[in-house]
XYZ file of C-alpha atoms in Angstrom:
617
model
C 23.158 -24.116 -5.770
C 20.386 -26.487 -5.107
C 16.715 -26.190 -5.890
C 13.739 -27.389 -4.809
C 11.802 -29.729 -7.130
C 9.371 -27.394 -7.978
C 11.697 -24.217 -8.552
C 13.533 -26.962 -10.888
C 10.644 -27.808 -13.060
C 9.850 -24.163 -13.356
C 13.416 -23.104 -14.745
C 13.486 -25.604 -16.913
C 10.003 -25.749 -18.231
C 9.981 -25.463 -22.113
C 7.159 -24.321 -24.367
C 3.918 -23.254 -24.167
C 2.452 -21.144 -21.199
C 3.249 -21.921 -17.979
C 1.387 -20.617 -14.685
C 3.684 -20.880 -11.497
C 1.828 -20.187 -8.291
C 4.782 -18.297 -6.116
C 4.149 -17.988 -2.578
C 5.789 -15.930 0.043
C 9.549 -16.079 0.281
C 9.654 -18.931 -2.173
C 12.148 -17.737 -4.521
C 10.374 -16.600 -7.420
C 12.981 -14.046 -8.215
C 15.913 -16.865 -8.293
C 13.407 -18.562 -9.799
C 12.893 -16.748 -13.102
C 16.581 -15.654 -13.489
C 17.892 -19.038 -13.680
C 14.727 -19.587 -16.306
C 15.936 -17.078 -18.251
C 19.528 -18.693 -18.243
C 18.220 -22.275 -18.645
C 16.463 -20.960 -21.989
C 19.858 -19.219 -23.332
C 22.057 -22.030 -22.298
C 20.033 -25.316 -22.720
C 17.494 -24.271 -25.034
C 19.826 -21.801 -26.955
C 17.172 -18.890 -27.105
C 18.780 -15.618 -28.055
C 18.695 -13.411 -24.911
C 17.183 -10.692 -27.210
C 14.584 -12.848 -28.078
C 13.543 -12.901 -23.976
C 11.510 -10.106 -22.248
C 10.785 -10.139 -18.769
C 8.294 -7.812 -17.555
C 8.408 -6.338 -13.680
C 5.909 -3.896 -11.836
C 8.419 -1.692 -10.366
C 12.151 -0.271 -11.826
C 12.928 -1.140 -8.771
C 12.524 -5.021 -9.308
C 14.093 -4.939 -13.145
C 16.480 -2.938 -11.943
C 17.524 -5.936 -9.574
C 16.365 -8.753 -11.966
C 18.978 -7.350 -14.504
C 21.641 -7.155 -11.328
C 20.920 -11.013 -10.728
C 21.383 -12.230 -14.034
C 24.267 -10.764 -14.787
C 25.831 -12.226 -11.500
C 24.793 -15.302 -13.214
C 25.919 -14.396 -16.411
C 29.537 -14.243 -15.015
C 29.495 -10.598 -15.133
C 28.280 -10.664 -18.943
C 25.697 -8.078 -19.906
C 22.987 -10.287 -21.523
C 20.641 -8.367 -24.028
C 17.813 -9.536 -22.311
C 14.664 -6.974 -22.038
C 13.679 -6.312 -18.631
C 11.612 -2.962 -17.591
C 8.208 -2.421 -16.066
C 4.666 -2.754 -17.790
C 5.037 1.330 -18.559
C 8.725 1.287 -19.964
C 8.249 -1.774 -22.091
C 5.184 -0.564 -23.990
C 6.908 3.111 -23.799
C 9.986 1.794 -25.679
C 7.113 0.309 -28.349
C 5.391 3.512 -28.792
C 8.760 5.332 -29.219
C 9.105 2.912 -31.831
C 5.904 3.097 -33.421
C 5.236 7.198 -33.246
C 8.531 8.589 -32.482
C 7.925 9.471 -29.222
C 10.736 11.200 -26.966
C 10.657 12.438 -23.489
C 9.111 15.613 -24.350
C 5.409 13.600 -25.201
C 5.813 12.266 -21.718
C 3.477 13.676 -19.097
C 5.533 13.592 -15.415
C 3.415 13.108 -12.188
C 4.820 16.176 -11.520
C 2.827 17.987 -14.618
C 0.299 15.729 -14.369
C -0.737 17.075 -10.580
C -0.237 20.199 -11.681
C -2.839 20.429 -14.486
C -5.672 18.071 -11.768
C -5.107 20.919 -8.992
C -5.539 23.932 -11.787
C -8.938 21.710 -12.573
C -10.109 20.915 -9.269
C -9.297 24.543 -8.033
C -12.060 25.287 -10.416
C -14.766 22.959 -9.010
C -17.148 25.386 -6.750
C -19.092 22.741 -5.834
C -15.976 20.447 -3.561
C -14.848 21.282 -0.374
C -11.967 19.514 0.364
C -10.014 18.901 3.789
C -6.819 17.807 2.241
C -6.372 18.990 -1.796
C -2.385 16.714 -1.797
C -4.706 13.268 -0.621
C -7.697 14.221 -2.837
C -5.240 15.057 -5.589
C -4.151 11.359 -5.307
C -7.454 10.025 -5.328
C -8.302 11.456 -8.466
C -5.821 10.316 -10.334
C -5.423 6.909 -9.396
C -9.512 6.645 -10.097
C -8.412 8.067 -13.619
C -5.618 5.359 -13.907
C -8.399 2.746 -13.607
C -10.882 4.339 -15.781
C -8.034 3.793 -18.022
C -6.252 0.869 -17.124
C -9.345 -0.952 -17.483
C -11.089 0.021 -20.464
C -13.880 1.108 -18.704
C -17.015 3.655 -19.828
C -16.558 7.196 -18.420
C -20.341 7.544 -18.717
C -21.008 4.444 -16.537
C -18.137 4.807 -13.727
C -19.037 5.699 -10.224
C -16.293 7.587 -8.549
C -15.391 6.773 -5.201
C -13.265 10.182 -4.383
C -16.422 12.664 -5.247
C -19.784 12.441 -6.961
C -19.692 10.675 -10.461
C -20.558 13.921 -12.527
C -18.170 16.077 -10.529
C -15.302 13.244 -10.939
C -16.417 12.612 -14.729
C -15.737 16.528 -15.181
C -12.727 16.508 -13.809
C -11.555 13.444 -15.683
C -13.015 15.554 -19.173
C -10.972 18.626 -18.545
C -7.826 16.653 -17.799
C -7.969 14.791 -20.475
C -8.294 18.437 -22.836
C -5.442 19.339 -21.082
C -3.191 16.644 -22.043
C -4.096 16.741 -25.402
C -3.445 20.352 -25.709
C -0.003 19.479 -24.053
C 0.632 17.017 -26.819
C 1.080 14.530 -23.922
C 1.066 11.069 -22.447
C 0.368 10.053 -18.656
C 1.539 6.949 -17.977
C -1.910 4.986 -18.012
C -2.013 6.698 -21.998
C 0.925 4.222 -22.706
C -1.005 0.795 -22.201
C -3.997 1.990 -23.700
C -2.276 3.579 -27.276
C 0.093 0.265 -27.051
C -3.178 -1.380 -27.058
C -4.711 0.683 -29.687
C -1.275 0.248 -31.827
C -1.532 -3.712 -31.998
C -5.486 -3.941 -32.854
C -4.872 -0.911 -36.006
C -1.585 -2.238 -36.914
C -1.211 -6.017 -37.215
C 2.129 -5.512 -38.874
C 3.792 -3.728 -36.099
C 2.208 -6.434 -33.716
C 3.949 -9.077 -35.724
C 7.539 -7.655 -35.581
C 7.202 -7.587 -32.140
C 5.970 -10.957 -31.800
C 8.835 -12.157 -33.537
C 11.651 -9.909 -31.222
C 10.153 -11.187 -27.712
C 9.416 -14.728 -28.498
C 9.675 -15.760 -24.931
C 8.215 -13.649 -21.970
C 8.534 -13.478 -18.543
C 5.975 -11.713 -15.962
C 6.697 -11.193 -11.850
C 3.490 -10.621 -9.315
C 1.126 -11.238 -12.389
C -1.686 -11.319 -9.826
C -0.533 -7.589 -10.144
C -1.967 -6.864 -13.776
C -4.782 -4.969 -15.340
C -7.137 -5.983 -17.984
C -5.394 -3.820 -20.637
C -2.103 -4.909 -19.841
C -3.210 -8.457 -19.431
C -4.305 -8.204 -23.130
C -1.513 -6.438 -24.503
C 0.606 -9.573 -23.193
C -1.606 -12.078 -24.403
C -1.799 -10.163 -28.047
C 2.323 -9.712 -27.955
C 2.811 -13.910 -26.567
C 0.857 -15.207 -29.718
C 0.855 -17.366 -31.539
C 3.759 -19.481 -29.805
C 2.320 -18.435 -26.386
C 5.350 -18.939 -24.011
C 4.303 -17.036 -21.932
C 5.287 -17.731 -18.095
C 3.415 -15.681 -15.514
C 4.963 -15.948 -12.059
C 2.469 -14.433 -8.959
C 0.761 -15.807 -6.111
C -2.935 -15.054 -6.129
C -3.456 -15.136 -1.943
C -1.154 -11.886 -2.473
C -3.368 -9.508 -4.896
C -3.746 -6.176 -3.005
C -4.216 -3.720 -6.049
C -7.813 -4.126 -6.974
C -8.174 -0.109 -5.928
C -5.701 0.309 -8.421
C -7.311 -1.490 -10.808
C -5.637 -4.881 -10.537
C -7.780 -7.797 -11.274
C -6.660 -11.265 -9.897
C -9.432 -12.930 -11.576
C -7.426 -12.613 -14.096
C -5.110 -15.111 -13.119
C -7.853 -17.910 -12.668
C -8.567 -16.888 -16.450
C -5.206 -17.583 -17.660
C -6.165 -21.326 -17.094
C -9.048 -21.092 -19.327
C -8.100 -19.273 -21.882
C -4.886 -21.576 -21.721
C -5.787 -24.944 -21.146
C -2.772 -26.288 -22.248
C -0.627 -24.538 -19.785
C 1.448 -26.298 -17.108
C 0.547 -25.026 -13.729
C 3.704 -24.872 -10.833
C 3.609 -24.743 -6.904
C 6.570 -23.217 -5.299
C 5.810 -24.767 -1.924
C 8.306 -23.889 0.278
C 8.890 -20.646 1.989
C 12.252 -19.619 2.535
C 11.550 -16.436 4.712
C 9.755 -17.799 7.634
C 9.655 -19.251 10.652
C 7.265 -22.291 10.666
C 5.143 -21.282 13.376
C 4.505 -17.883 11.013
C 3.996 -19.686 8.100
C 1.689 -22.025 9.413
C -0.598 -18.682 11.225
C -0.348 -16.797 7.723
C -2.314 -20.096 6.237
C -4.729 -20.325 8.831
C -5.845 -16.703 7.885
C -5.913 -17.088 4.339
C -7.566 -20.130 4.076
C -10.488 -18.179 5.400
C -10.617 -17.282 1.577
C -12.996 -19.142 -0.610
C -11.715 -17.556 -3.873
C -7.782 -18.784 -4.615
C -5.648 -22.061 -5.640
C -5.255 -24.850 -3.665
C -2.154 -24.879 -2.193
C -0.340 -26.734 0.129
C 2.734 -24.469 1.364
C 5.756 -25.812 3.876
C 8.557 -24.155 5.600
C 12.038 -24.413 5.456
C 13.266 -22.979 8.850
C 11.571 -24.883 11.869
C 9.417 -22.930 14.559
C 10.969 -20.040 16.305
C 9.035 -17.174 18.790
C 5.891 -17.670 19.350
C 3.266 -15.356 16.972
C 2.308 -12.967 19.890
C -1.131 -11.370 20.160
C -1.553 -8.133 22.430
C -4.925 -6.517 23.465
C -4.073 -2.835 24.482
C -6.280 -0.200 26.262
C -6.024 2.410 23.237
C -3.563 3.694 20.932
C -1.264 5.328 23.259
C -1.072 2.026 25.369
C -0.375 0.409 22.042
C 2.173 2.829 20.789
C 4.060 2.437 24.414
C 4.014 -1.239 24.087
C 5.389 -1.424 20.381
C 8.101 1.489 21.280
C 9.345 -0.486 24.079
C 9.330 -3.411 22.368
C 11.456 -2.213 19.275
C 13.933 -0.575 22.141
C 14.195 -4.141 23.325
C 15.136 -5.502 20.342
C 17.273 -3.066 19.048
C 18.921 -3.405 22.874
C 19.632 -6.667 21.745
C 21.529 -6.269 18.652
C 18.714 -5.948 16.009
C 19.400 -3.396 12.974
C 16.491 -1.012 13.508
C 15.970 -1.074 9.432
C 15.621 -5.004 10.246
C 12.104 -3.961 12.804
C 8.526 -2.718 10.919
C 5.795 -1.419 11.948
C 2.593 -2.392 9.566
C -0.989 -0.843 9.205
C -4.107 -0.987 7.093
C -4.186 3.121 7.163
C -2.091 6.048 7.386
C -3.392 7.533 10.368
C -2.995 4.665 12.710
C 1.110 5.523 12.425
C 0.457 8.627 14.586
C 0.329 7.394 18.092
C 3.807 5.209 17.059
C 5.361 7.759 15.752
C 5.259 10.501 18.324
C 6.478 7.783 20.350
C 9.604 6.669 18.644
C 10.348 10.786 17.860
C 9.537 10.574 21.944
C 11.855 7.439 22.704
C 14.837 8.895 20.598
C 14.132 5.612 17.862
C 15.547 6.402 13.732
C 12.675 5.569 11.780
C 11.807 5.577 7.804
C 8.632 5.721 5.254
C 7.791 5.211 2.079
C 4.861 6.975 1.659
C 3.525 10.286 2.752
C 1.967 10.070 6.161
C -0.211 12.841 6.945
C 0.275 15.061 9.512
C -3.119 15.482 12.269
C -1.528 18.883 13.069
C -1.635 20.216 9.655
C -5.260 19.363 9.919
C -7.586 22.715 10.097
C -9.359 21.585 13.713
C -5.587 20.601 14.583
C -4.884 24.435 13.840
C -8.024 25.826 15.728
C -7.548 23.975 18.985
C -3.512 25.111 19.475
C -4.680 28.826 17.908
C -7.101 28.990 21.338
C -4.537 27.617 23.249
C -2.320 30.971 21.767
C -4.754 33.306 22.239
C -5.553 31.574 26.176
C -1.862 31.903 26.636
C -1.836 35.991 25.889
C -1.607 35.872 21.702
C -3.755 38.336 20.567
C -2.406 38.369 17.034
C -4.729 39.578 13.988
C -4.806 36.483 12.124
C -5.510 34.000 15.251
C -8.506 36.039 16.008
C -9.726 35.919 12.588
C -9.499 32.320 12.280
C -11.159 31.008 15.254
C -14.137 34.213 15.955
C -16.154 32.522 14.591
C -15.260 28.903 15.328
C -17.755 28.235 16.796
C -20.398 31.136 15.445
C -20.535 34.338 17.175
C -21.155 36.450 14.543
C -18.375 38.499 14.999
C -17.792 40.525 11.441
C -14.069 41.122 9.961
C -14.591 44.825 10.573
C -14.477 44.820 14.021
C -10.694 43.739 13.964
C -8.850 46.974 12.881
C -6.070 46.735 10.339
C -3.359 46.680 13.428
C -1.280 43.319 14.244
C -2.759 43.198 17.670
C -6.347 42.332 18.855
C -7.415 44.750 21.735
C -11.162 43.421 23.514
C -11.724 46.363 24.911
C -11.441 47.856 20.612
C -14.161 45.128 20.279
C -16.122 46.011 22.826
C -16.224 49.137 21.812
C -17.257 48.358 18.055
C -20.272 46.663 19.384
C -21.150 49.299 22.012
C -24.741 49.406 21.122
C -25.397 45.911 20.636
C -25.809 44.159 24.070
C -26.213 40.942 22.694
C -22.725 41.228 21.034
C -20.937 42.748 23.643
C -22.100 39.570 25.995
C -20.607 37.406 23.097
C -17.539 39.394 23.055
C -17.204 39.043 26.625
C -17.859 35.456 26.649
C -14.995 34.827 23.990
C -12.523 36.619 26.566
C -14.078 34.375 29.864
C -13.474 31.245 27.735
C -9.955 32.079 26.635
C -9.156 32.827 30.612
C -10.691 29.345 31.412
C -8.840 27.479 28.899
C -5.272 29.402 30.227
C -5.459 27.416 33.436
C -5.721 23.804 31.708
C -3.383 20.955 30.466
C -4.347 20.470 26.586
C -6.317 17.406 26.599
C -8.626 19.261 28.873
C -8.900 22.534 26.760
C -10.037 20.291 24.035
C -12.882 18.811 26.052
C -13.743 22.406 27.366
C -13.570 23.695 23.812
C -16.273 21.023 22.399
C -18.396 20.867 24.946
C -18.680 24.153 26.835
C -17.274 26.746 23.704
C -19.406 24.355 21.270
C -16.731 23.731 18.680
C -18.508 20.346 18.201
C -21.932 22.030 17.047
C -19.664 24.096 14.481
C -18.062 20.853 13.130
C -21.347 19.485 12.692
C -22.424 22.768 11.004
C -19.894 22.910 8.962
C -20.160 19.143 7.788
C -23.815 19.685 7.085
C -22.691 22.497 4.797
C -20.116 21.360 2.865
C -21.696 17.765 2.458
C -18.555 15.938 4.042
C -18.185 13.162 6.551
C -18.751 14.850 10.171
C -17.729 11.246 11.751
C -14.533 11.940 9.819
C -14.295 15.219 11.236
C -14.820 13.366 15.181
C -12.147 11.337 14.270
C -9.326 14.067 13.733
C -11.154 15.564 17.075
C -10.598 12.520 19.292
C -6.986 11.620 17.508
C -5.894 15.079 18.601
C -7.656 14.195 22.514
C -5.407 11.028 22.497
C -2.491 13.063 21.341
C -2.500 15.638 23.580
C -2.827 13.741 26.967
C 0.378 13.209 28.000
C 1.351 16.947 28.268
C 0.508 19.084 31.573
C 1.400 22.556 29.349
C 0.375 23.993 25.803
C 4.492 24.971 25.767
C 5.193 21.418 25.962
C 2.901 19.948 23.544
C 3.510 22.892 21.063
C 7.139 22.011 21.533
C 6.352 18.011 21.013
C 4.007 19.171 17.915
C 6.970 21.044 16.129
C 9.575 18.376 16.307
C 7.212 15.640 15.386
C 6.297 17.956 12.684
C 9.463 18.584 11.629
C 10.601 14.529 11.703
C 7.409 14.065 9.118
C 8.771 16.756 6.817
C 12.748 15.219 6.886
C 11.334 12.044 6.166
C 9.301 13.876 3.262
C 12.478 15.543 1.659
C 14.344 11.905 1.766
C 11.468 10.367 -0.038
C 12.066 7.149 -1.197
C 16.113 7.745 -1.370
C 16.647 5.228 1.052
C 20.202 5.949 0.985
C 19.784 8.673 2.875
C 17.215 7.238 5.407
C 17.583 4.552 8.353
C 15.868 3.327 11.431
C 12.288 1.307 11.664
C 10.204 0.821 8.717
C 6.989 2.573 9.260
C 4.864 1.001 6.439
C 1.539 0.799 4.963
C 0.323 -3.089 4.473
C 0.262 -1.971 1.105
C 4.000 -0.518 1.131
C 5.283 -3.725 2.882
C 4.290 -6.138 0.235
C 7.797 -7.093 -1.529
C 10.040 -6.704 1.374
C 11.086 -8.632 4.607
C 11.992 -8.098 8.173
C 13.123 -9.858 11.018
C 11.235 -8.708 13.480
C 7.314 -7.526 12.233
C 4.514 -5.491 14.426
C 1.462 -5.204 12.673
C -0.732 -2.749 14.577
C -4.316 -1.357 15.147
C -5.447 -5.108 14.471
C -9.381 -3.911 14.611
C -12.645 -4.254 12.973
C -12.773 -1.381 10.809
C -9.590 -0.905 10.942
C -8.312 -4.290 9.004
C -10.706 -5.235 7.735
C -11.146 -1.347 6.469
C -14.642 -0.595 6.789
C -14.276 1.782 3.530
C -12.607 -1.096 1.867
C -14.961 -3.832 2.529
C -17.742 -1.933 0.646
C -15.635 -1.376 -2.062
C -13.392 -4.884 -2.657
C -14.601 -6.830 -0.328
C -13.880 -9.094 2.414
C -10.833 -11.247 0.703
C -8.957 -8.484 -0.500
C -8.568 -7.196 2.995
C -7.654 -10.991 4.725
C -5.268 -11.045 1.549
C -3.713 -7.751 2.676
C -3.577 -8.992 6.515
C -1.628 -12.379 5.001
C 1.327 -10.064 2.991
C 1.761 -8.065 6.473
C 1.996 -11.420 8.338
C 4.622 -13.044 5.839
C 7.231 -10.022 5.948
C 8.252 -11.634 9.759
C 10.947 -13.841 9.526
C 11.731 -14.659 12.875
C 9.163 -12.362 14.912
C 5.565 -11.629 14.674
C 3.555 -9.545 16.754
C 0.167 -8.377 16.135
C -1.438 -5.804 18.564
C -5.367 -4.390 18.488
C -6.749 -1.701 20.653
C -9.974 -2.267 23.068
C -11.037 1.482 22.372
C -10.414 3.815 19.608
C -11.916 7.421 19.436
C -13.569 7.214 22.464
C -15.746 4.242 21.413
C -14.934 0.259 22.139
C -13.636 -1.505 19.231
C -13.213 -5.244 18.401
C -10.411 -7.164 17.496
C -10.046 -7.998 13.812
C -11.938 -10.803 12.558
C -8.366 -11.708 11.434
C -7.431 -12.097 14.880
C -10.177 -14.332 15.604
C -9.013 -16.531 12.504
C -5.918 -16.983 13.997
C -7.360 -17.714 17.339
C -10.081 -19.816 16.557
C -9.344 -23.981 16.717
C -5.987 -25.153 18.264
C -5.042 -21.122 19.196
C -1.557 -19.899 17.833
C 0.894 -22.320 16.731
């Protein structure tokens, strides 16, 4: 097949290092397989003597598929694996490791919710998402050789997280373990102590490879740099306007330092994008050029302009939901593959209001990632256990969890041990306490009031009238946590539960949206066994294409994530906004709310980017 000038001078570049700036469906995958053949069949390298190096399995996996379509079936010893599984194989080399020293994510969660169980002083909401947190701020710590003693935490106070990081770390040792972070860090450890070892392996991967290197870590960047020398042919393929990882400890600085620290190195543009339309392409660069910190580049499309890149304002979420729903029933009416439709956001919670509606609207639909569930949340649980106990529940345990929700200073003891809740039994237990028995009686009024309304309304009854918003704030004050977190779940669950007339219905809508979340939890990632619209993280989406791409909840706050500006800024966030634009191939539309929560929101300064000047393309 034919290649593109630039795509040829990268597969047949020679010596020495070699940068190639890949942008958005511009072949970098064909790209480096027919490298790696150029340097077996015109250079005569020995394919053992080539590593390439991948961030996921996922991508070797497929690299090694590629090349040995190339290869005329042939099974080329060429080395292809991920960051972890190439510099597992050299520790397994170097200390005899086996898969008994290996610490699974499975163990490893294990041991960080034994130690966090521990920690009096947290209060946490949701222990599986905190879990998460901790250990990817661990991964960093490690990942980037940083000081234990000098790293602020961003999932819990910096003692409390440098505890936590302590006692795993006894743990693992006592385990005789590795976690996967372990492996970079002893691989780098291995090749400073033993300069021997480092120059065997030197002389097996003489040339190497790397995909997304805007991807890489400081450790692993110098692991690579220590295993290229001296000949240095090393050829890093990424595109620097697409470096989303820096919470992960990604640094695509690193990238501008490969020019300095390599001077001699050739640098590459692979200016043409494949994937899509022209009209899309030309948007995405409008955004990204907003960016002060990135490579010059000037990037074309192949395909000529097709649908116009479509902007909608929408009242709220459940306006926006409706409006996406419909609009993926359209397309899907017209002969679209549902898995060939996604729907994109900055955050988890934003999928909520689409969801429901696709579970609503009859529409298959797949993740990737765990998306929480709002009715697993604890206020989720209080408002429908009122609506129970409104609609004649008078179990034990329904009582007991919202008596005192918000305070009445009910005590345990005036429940007896029975299933049932009598009021009259309560009544009775505070017979000589007036004040109580008003309480009592007040509890029983509110319950009657709340059995003649439709949901949403119970909720507004319940925090303004009952005073469950006084508790939340209570109980944020506390247990030092976020209350405007706390507002948020409150006014999600408002927005959810408009649509219904009955508790019985939106109980009913609750359990099979609940249930949908949990079958897409036991497929996982086995895609095989999964179908319908991609719901996806921007995060998620980066790596794959679609034909037809809604990227929602296009707000201030939103994307750009407030939490995320303070933390990596400004660019990191437009670069995120550019990968979710560049999955459309032939349809883009991007949708923002005008009010969220109960408060007016702005569109995404992103939006305004693409906006601003001439308007959309």
């Amino acid at each position: 097949m034919g290649f593109s000038r630039a795509q040829s001078q990268a597969i047949t570049h020679g010596d020495g290092p070699c940068l190639v700036l890949a942008g958005p469906g511009s072949g970098k995958t064909l790209t480096i397989v027919n490298r790696v053949k150029c340097l077996i069949e015109k250079y005569k390298v020995r394919p053992e003597e080539i590593l390439v190096i991948t961030f996921t399995k996922y991508a070797a996996a497929e690299m090694k598929l590629r090349l040995k379509a190339l290869s005329e079936g042939r099974n080329l010893p060429v080395v292809a694996g991920t960051f972890h599984g190439i510099y597992y194989g050299i520790l397994k080399w170097a200390y005899r490791f086996g898969p008994q020293n290996i610490f699974s994510e499975e163990e490893k969660y294990r041991l960080l919710n034994q130690i966090v169980s521990h920690q009096e002083q947290l209060e946490i909401e949701d222990g599986e998402d905190f879990i998460r947190q901790v250990a990817g701020e661990i991964g960093v710590v490690k990942n980037n050789g940083a000081k234990l003693g000098e790293y602020q935490a961003k999932c819990c106070a910096p003692d409390i997280f440098r505890k936590i990081y302590e006692e795993y770390e006894t743990g693992r040792k006592q385990l005789k373990k590795i976690d996967f972070d372990d492996m970079l860090v002893l691989c780098h450890e291995l090749f400073i102590k033993r300069p021997d070892m480092l120059a065997a392996w030197q002389k097996k991967f003489r040339y190497i490879l790397i995909d997304e290197f805007q991807d890489i870590n400081q450790v692993q960047y110098d692991v690579i740099k220590m295993l290229a020398a001296p000949e240095d042919n090393l050829f890093a393929v990424g595109d620097d306007d697409q470096a989303i990882y820096g919470f992960r400890g990604a640094d695509s600085r690193l990238m501008f330092r490969f020019k300095e620290e390599f001077p001699q190195a050739r640098e590459i543009l692979l200016d043409v994008n494949y994937r899509s339309r022209a009209n899309i392409v030309r948007n995405a660069l409008k955004v990204i050029g907003h960016n002060k910190v990135r490579f010059t580049k000037k990037i074309r499309a192949k395909k000529e302009d097709g649908v116009t890149v479509h902007v909608q304002e929408t009242t709220d979420s459940a306006q926006e939901a409706e409006y996406v729903a419909k609009e993926i029933a359209s397309r899907i009416g017209e002969g679209m593959e549902p898995e060939n439709i996604a729907v994109l956001y900055r955050v988890h919670t934003d999928a909520r209001a689409v969801a429901e509606k696709l579970v609503d609207g009859r529409i298959p639909f797949q993740m990737r990632e765990h998306m929480p569930n709002v009715y697993r949340h604890f206020i989720a649980k209080d408002f429908c256990t009122y609506l129970r106990m409104a609609a004649g529940g008078r179990s034990r345990s329904d009582f007991l969890q919202i008596m005192n929700r918000p305070k009445r200073y009910l005590s345990r003891d005036c429940v007896s041990a029975g299933e049932k809740v009598d009021f009259e039994e309560l009544r009775k237990y505070y017979f000589d306490k007036g004040w109580m028995m008003d309480r009592v009686d007040q509890m029983e009024w509110d319950l009657k009031m709340l059995a003649k309304m439709a949901p949403y309304a119970a909720i507004q009854y319940l925090r303004k009238r009952v005073g469950y918003d006084d508790f939340l704030r209570e109980y944020a004050k506390e247990r030092q946590v976020d209350a405007d977190a706390l507002f948020e779940v409150v006014t999600e669950l408002e927005d959810a539960a408009k649509p219904f007339f009955t508790a019985e219905e939106w109980f009913s809508h609750i359990e099979e949206y609940t249930e949908t979340l949990e079958q897409k939890a036991r497929q996982g990632g086995r895609q095989e066994q999964a179908g319908g619209v991609y719901l996806l993280t921007l995060h998620a989406a980066k790596g794959l294409e679609f034909d037809t791409v809604f990227l929602i909840q296009a707000n201030e706050g939103r994307v750009p994530y407030q939490k995320a500006l303070d933390e990596n800024g400004e660019e990191e966030e437009r670069r995120l906004f550019y990968v979710g634009m560049t999955r459309a191939k032939e349809v883009l539309k991007i949708s923002y709310v005008k009010s969220k929560n109960g408060k007016k929101v702005e569109p995404s300064r992103f939006v305004g980017e693409l906006l601003e000047e001439e308007g959309i393309d």
